[in-house]
Coordinates of N, CA and C in Angstrom, one line a residue:
M1 N 83.7 -35.2 -7.1 CA 83.2 -35.3 -5.7 C 84.0 -36.3 -4.9
S2 N 84.0 -36.0 -3.7 CA 84.7 -36.9 -2.8 C 83.8 -37.9 -2.2
M3 N 84.4 -39.0 -1.8 CA 83.6 -40.1 -1.3 C 83.0 -39.8 0.1
Y4 N 83.7 -38.9 0.8 CA 83.3 -38.5 2.1 C 82.4 -37.3 2.0
S5 N 81.2 -37.4 2.2 CA 80.3 -36.2 2.3 C 80.1 -35.9 3.7
S6 N 80.6 -34.9 4.2 CA 80.5 -34.5 5.6 C 79.2 -33.7 5.8
R7 N 78.5 -34.0 6.9 CA 77.3 -33.3 7.3 C 77.7 -32.0 8.0
K8 N 77.4 -30.9 7.5 CA 77.7 -29.6 8.1 C 76.5 -28.8 8.5
A9 N 75.4 -29.3 8.3 CA 74.1 -28.6 8.6 C 73.2 -29.5 9.4
F10 N 72.2 -28.8 10.1 CA 71.3 -29.5 10.9 C 70.1 -30.0 10.0
T11 N 69.6 -31.1 10.4 CA 68.4 -31.6 9.6 C 67.2 -30.9 10.2
L12 N 66.1 -31.0 9.5 CA 64.8 -30.4 9.9 C 64.4 -31.0 11.3
V13 N 64.6 -32.3 11.5 CA 64.1 -33.0 12.7 C 64.9 -32.4 13.9
E14 N 66.2 -32.2 13.7 CA 67.0 -31.7 14.8 C 66.6 -30.3 15.2
I15 N 66.3 -29.5 14.2 CA 65.8 -28.1 14.4 C 64.5 -28.1 15.2
V16 N 63.6 -29.0 14.8 CA 62.3 -29.1 15.5 C 62.4 -29.5 16.9
I17 N 63.3 -30.5 17.2 CA 63.5 -31.0 18.5 C 64.1 -29.9 19.4
I18 N 65.1 -29.2 18.9 CA 65.8 -28.1 19.6 C 64.8 -27.0 19.9
S19 N 63.9 -26.6 19.0 CA 63.0 -25.6 19.2 C 61.9 -26.0 20.2
L20 N 61.5 -27.3 20.2 CA 60.5 -27.7 21.2 C 61.1 -27.7 22.6
I21 N 62.3 -28.2 22.7 CA 63.0 -28.2 24.1 C 63.2 -26.7 24.6
S22 N 63.7 -25.9 23.7 CA 63.9 -24.5 24.1 C 62.6 -23.8 24.5
S23 N 61.5 -24.0 23.7 CA 60.2 -23.4 24.0 C 59.7 -23.9 25.3
F24 N 59.9 -25.2 25.6 CA 59.4 -25.8 26.9 C 60.2 -25.1 28.0
V25 N 61.5 -24.9 27.9 CA 62.3 -24.2 28.9 C 61.8 -22.8 29.1
F26 N 61.6 -22.1 28.0 CA 61.2 -20.7 28.1 C 59.8 -20.5 28.7
V27 N 58.9 -21.4 28.4 CA 57.5 -21.3 29.0 C 57.6 -21.6 30.4
S28 N 58.4 -22.6 30.8 CA 58.6 -22.9 32.3 C 59.1 -21.7 33.0
I29 N 60.1 -21.1 32.5 CA 60.7 -20.0 33.1 C 59.7 -18.8 33.2
F30 N 59.0 -18.6 32.2 CA 58.0 -17.5 32.2 C 56.9 -17.8 33.2
M31 N 56.4 -19.1 33.4 CA 55.4 -19.4 34.4 C 55.9 -19.2 35.8
V32 N 57.2 -19.5 36.0 CA 57.8 -19.3 37.4 C 57.9 -17.8 37.6
W33 N 58.3 -17.1 36.6 CA 58.4 -15.6 36.8 C 57.0 -15.0 37.1
M34 N 56.0 -15.4 36.4 CA 54.6 -14.9 36.6 C 54.1 -15.2 38.0
R35 N 54.3 -16.5 38.4 CA 53.9 -16.9 39.8 C 54.6 -16.1 40.9
T36 N 55.9 -15.9 40.7 CA 56.7 -15.1 41.6 C 56.2 -13.7 41.7
G37 N 55.8 -13.1 40.6 CA 55.3 -11.8 40.6 C 54.0 -11.7 41.4
R38 N 53.1 -12.7 41.2 CA 51.8 -12.7 41.9 C 52.1 -12.8 43.4
T39 N 53.0 -13.7 43.7 CA 53.3 -14.0 45.2 C 53.9 -12.7 45.8
T40 N 54.7 -12.0 45.1 CA 55.3 -10.8 45.6 C 54.2 -9.7 45.8
N41 N 53.3 -9.6 44.8 CA 52.2 -8.6 44.9 C 51.3 -8.9 46.1
K42 N 51.0 -10.2 46.3 CA 50.1 -10.7 47.4 C 50.8 -10.4 48.7
G43 N 52.1 -10.7 48.8 CA 52.9 -10.4 50.0 C 52.9 -8.9 50.3
G44 N 53.0 -8.1 49.3 CA 53.0 -6.6 49.5 C 51.6 -6.1 50.0
E45 N 50.6 -6.7 49.4 CA 49.2 -6.3 49.9 C 49.0 -6.7 51.4
M46 N 49.5 -7.9 51.8 CA 49.4 -8.3 53.2 C 50.2 -7.5 54.1
L47 N 51.4 -7.1 53.6 CA 52.2 -6.2 54.4 C 51.5 -4.8 54.6
D48 N 50.9 -4.3 53.6 CA 50.2 -3.0 53.7 C 49.0 -3.2 54.7
L49 N 48.3 -4.3 54.7 CA 47.2 -4.5 55.6 C 47.7 -4.6 57.0
Q50 N 48.9 -5.3 57.2 CA 49.4 -5.4 58.6 C 49.9 -4.1 59.1
I51 N 50.5 -3.3 58.2 CA 50.9 -1.9 58.7 C 49.7 -1.1 59.1
A52 N 48.6 -1.2 58.3 CA 47.4 -0.4 58.6 C 46.8 -0.9 59.9
V53 N 46.7 -2.2 60.2 CA 46.2 -2.7 61.4 C 47.1 -2.2 62.6
R54 N 48.4 -2.3 62.4 CA 49.3 -1.8 63.4 C 49.1 -0.3 63.8
S55 N 48.9 0.5 62.7 CA 48.7 1.9 63.0 C 47.4 2.2 63.8
I56 N 46.3 1.4 63.4 CA 45.0 1.5 64.1 C 45.2 1.0 65.6
N57 N 45.9 -0.1 65.7 CA 46.1 -0.6 67.1 C 46.9 0.4 67.9
D58 N 48.0 0.9 67.4 CA 48.8 1.9 68.2 C 48.0 3.1 68.6
R59 N 47.2 3.7 67.7 CA 46.4 4.9 68.0 C 45.4 4.6 69.0
I60 N 44.6 3.6 68.8 CA 43.5 3.3 69.8 C 44.1 2.9 71.2
R61 N 45.2 2.1 71.2 CA 45.8 1.7 72.4 C 46.3 3.0 73.2
S62 N 46.9 3.9 72.5 CA 47.4 5.1 73.3 C 46.2 5.9 73.8
D63 N 45.1 6.0 73.1 CA 43.9 6.7 73.6 C 43.2 5.9 74.8
V64 N 43.1 4.6 74.6 CA 42.3 3.9 75.6 C 43.2 3.8 76.9
R65 N 44.5 3.8 76.8 CA 45.3 3.7 78.0 C 45.1 4.9 78.9
T66 N 44.7 6.1 78.4 CA 44.4 7.2 79.2 C 42.9 7.5 79.4
L67 N 42.1 6.5 79.0 CA 40.7 6.6 79.1 C 40.3 6.7 80.6
C68 N 39.4 7.6 80.9 CA 38.9 7.8 82.3 C 37.4 7.5 82.4
E69 N 36.6 7.7 81.4 CA 35.2 7.4 81.4 C 34.7 7.1 80.1
V70 N 33.8 6.1 80.0 CA 33.2 5.7 78.7 C 31.8 6.5 78.7
I71 N 31.6 7.2 77.7 CA 30.4 8.0 77.5 C 29.3 7.2 76.9
S72 N 29.6 6.6 75.7 CA 28.6 5.8 75.0 C 29.4 4.8 74.1
A73 N 28.7 3.7 73.9 CA 29.3 2.6 73.0 C 28.2 1.9 72.3
T74 N 28.4 1.7 71.0 CA 27.6 0.8 70.2 C 28.6 -0.1 69.4
E75 N 28.0 -0.9 68.5 CA 28.9 -1.7 67.7 C 29.8 -1.0 66.7
N76 N 29.3 0.2 66.2 CA 30.0 0.9 65.2 C 30.7 2.2 65.8
K77 N 30.4 2.5 67.1 CA 30.9 3.8 67.6 C 31.2 3.7 69.1
I78 N 32.3 4.3 69.5 CA 32.5 4.4 71.0 C 33.0 5.8 71.2
T79 N 32.5 6.4 72.3 CA 32.9 7.7 72.7 C 33.3 7.7 74.2
F80 N 34.5 8.3 74.5 CA 35.0 8.2 75.9 C 35.8 9.5 76.2
L81 N 36.0 9.7 77.4 CA 36.9 10.8 77.9 C 38.3 10.2 78.2
A82 N 39.3 10.9 77.7 CA 40.7 10.4 77.8 C 41.6 11.6 78.1
Y83 N 42.7 11.4 78.8 CA 43.6 12.4 79.0 C 44.6 12.6 77.8
L84 N 44.5 13.7 77.2 CA 45.5 14.0 76.1 C 46.2 15.3 76.4
K85 N 47.5 15.2 76.5 CA 48.3 16.4 76.8 C 47.9 17.1 78.1
G86 N 47.5 16.2 79.1 CA 47.1 16.7 80.4 C 45.7 17.2 80.6
K87 N 44.9 17.1 79.5 CA 43.5 17.6 79.6 C 42.6 16.5 79.3
K88 N 41.4 16.5 79.9 CA 40.3 15.6 79.5 C 39.7 16.0 78.2
V89 N 39.7 15.0 77.3 CA 39.2 15.3 75.9 C 38.3 14.2 75.5
E90 N 37.2 14.6 74.8 CA 36.3 13.6 74.3 C 36.8 13.0 73.0
V91 N 37.0 11.6 73.0 CA 37.5 10.9 71.9 C 36.4 10.0 71.3
T92 N 36.2 10.0 70.0 CA 35.2 9.2 69.4 C 35.8 8.4 68.3
Y93 N 35.6 7.1 68.3 CA 35.9 6.3 67.2 C 34.6 5.8 66.5
K94 N 34.6 5.9 65.2 CA 33.3 5.5 64.5 C 33.7 4.8 63.2
Y95 N 33.0 3.7 63.0 CA 33.2 2.9 61.8 C 32.1 3.3 60.8
D96 N 32.4 3.7 59.6 CA 31.5 4.0 58.6 C 31.5 3.0 57.5
P97 N 30.5 2.1 57.4 CA 30.6 1.0 56.4 C 30.4 1.4 55.0
T98 N 29.8 2.6 54.8 CA 29.6 3.0 53.4 C 30.9 3.5 52.7
T99 N 31.7 4.1 53.5 CA 33.0 4.6 53.0 C 34.2 3.6 53.4
R100 N 33.9 2.6 54.2 CA 34.8 1.6 54.7 C 36.0 2.3 55.4
T101 N 35.7 3.2 56.3 CA 36.7 3.9 57.0 C 36.4 3.9 58.5
L102 N 37.5 4.0 59.3 CA 37.4 4.1 60.7 C 37.9 5.5 61.0
V103 N 37.1 6.3 61.7 CA 37.3 7.7 61.9 C 37.6 7.9 63.4
R104 N 38.5 8.8 63.7 CA 38.8 9.2 65.1 C 38.6 10.7 65.2
N105 N 37.7 11.1 66.1 CA 37.4 12.5 66.3 C 37.8 12.8 67.7
T106 N 38.5 14.0 67.8 CA 38.9 14.5 69.2 C 38.5 16.0 69.2
A107 N 37.6 16.3 70.0 CA 37.2 17.7 70.2 C 36.9 18.4 68.9
G108 N 36.2 17.7 68.0 CA 35.7 18.3 66.8 C 36.7 18.2 65.6
T109 N 37.8 17.6 65.8 CA 38.8 17.4 64.7 C 38.8 16.0 64.2
P110 N 38.2 15.8 63.0 CA 38.1 14.4 62.5 C 39.5 14.0 61.9
G111 N 39.7 12.7 61.9 CA 40.9 12.2 61.3 C 40.7 10.8 60.9
N112 N 41.1 10.5 59.6 CA 41.0 9.1 59.1 C 42.3 8.4 59.4
F113 N 42.2 7.1 59.5 CA 43.4 6.3 59.7 C 44.1 6.0 58.3
R114 N 45.2 5.4 58.4 CA 45.9 5.1 57.1 C 45.1 4.0 56.4
A115 N 44.2 3.3 57.0 CA 43.4 2.2 56.4 C 42.2 2.8 55.7
N116 N 42.2 4.0 55.3 CA 41.0 4.6 54.7 C 40.6 3.8 53.5
G117 N 39.3 3.3 53.5 CA 38.8 2.6 52.4 C 39.1 1.1 52.5
L118 N 39.8 0.6 53.5 CA 40.2 -0.8 53.5 C 39.4 -1.6 54.6
V119 N 38.8 -0.9 55.5 CA 38.1 -1.5 56.7 C 36.8 -2.0 56.2
T120 N 36.6 -3.3 56.1 CA 35.4 -3.9 55.7 C 34.4 -4.2 56.8
R121 N 35.0 -4.4 58.0 CA 34.1 -4.6 59.2 C 34.9 -4.1 60.4
A122 N 34.2 -3.5 61.4 CA 34.7 -3.2 62.7 C 33.6 -3.2 63.7
K123 N 33.9 -3.8 64.8 CA 32.9 -3.9 65.9 C 33.5 -3.6 67.2
F124 N 33.0 -2.6 67.9 CA 33.5 -2.3 69.2 C 32.6 -2.9 70.3
S125 N 33.2 -3.3 71.4 CA 32.4 -3.8 72.5 C 33.2 -3.5 73.8
C126 N 32.5 -3.0 74.8 CA 33.0 -2.8 76.1 C 32.8 -4.0 76.9
R127 N 33.8 -4.5 77.6 CA 33.7 -5.7 78.4 C 33.9 -5.4 79.9
P128 N 33.3 -6.0 80.8 CA 32.1 -6.9 80.6 C 30.8 -6.1 80.3
S129 N 30.8 -4.8 80.6 CA 29.6 -4.0 80.2 C 30.1 -2.5 80.1
L130 N 29.2 -1.7 79.6 CA 29.5 -0.2 79.6 C 29.6 0.3 81.0
E131 N 28.7 -0.1 81.9 CA 28.7 0.4 83.2 C 30.0 -0.1 84.0
K132 N 30.4 -1.3 83.8 CA 31.5 -1.9 84.5 C 32.7 -2.1 83.6
F133 N 33.1 -1.0 82.9 CA 34.1 -1.1 81.9 C 35.5 -1.6 82.5
E134 N 36.0 -2.6 81.9 CA 37.3 -3.1 82.2 C 38.3 -3.1 81.0
Y135 N 37.7 -3.4 79.8 CA 38.5 -3.3 78.6 C 37.7 -3.1 77.4
L136 N 38.3 -2.7 76.3 CA 37.6 -2.5 75.0 C 38.1 -3.5 74.1
Q137 N 37.1 -4.2 73.4 CA 37.5 -5.2 72.4 C 37.1 -4.6 71.1
L138 N 38.0 -4.8 70.1 CA 37.7 -4.3 68.7 C 38.0 -5.5 67.8
A139 N 36.9 -5.9 67.0 CA 37.1 -6.9 66.0 C 37.2 -6.1 64.7
L140 N 38.2 -6.4 63.9 CA 38.5 -5.6 62.7 C 38.8 -6.5 61.5
E141 N 38.3 -6.1 60.4 CA 38.6 -6.9 59.1 C 39.0 -5.9 58.1
L142 N 40.2 -6.0 57.5 CA 40.6 -5.2 56.4 C 40.7 -6.0 55.1
T143 N 40.4 -5.4 54.0 CA 40.5 -6.0 52.7 C 41.2 -5.1 51.7
S144 N 42.2 -5.7 51.1 CA 42.9 -4.9 50.1 C 42.1 -4.7 48.8
E145 N 42.5 -3.7 48.0 CA 41.7 -3.5 46.8 C 41.9 -4.6 45.7
G146 N 43.0 -5.3 45.8 CA 43.3 -6.3 44.8 C 43.7 -5.7 43.5
Q147 N 44.5 -6.4 42.7 CA 45.0 -5.8 41.5 C 44.6 -6.8 40.3
G148 N 44.0 -6.2 39.3 CA 43.6 -7.0 38.2 C 42.6 -8.0 38.5
N149 N 42.8 -9.2 38.1 CA 41.8 -10.3 38.3 C 42.2 -11.1 39.6
A150 N 43.3 -10.7 40.3 CA 43.7 -11.4 41.5 C 42.7 -11.1 42.6
P151 N 42.4 -12.1 43.4 CA 41.5 -11.9 44.5 C 42.1 -11.0 45.6
A152 N 41.3 -10.2 46.3 CA 41.7 -9.3 47.3 C 42.2 -10.1 48.5
S153 N 43.2 -9.5 49.2 CA 43.7 -10.1 50.4 C 42.9 -9.6 51.6
K154 N 42.7 -10.4 52.6 CA 41.9 -10.1 53.8 C 42.8 -10.3 55.0
L155 N 42.6 -9.5 56.0 CA 43.2 -9.6 57.3 C 42.3 -9.3 58.4
A156 N 42.0 -10.2 59.3 CA 41.1 -10.0 60.4 C 41.9 -10.1 61.7
Q157 N 41.5 -9.2 62.7 CA 42.2 -9.2 64.0 C 41.3 -8.8 65.0
V158 N 41.4 -9.4 66.2 CA 40.6 -8.9 67.4 C 41.6 -8.3 68.4
M159 N 41.4 -7.1 68.8 CA 42.3 -6.4 69.6 C 41.6 -6.1 71.0
V160 N 42.4 -6.1 72.0 CA 41.8 -5.9 73.4 C 42.7 -4.7 74.0
F161 N 42.0 -3.7 74.5 CA 42.7 -2.5 75.0 C 42.2 -2.3 76.4
S162 N 43.1 -2.0 77.4 CA 42.6 -1.7 78.7 C 43.2 -0.4 79.1
S163 N 42.5 0.3 80.1 CA 42.9 1.6 80.5 C 43.8 1.6 81.7
R164 N 44.7 2.5 81.8 CA 45.6 2.6 83.0 C 45.1 3.8 83.9
S165 N 44.1 4.5 83.4 CA 43.7 5.7 84.1 C 42.4 5.4 85.0
L166 N 41.8 4.3 84.8 CA 40.6 4.0 85.6 C 41.0 3.7 87.1
D167 N 40.1 4.2 88.0 CA 40.4 4.0 89.4 C 40.2 2.5 89.7
P168 N 41.2 1.9 90.3 CA 41.1 0.5 90.7 C 40.1 0.3 91.8
A169 N 39.4 -0.8 91.9 CA 38.5 -1.1 93.0 C 39.3 -1.5 94.2
F170 N 39.4 -0.6 95.1 CA 40.2 -0.9 96.4 C 39.2 -1.6 97.4
V171 N 39.8 -2.5 98.1 CA 39.1 -3.2 99.2 C 39.7 -2.8 100.5
D172 N 38.8 -2.4 101.4 CA 39.2 -2.0 102.8 C 39.8 -3.3 103.5
V173 N 40.9 -3.1 104.0 CA 41.5 -4.3 104.7 C 41.3 -4.0 106.2
K174 N 40.8 -5.0 106.9 CA 40.6 -4.8 108.4 C 41.6 -5.5 109.2

């Protein structure tokens, strides 16, 4: 045997220390990866809700811009006459809390929005009143379905729509 015994293997203590350090690094990376995935999912849900609100906003805005007469209005439903393709058409928007949908009817043809099943609250109000209509206010809350145990995302918005077709109140100038 030689006097110099060289160490060519790891000791048990070195192996334990290396495995602890590497497991700490892997657990940290895994936690960051999981958190990033949740954040991405939440961002996707919020984007879907924003797109749904935008589509509702665009559709109602185009109808109310051509509004010529409000027929009836409650918190969950509004019916008015609007010009569509050059003709006066009765347009109805109705919120159904049981199915969580906002429905648009024109001359007997129902149509759901893209936010079908996402609308948790909707409230219509004619301002300052139904008789002296100046603008329509819609308070809307959408809630995503949520995935797994993650809480659902919510988005609330108040929208104001005014008509370009109403006769302005002219004043006689003397």
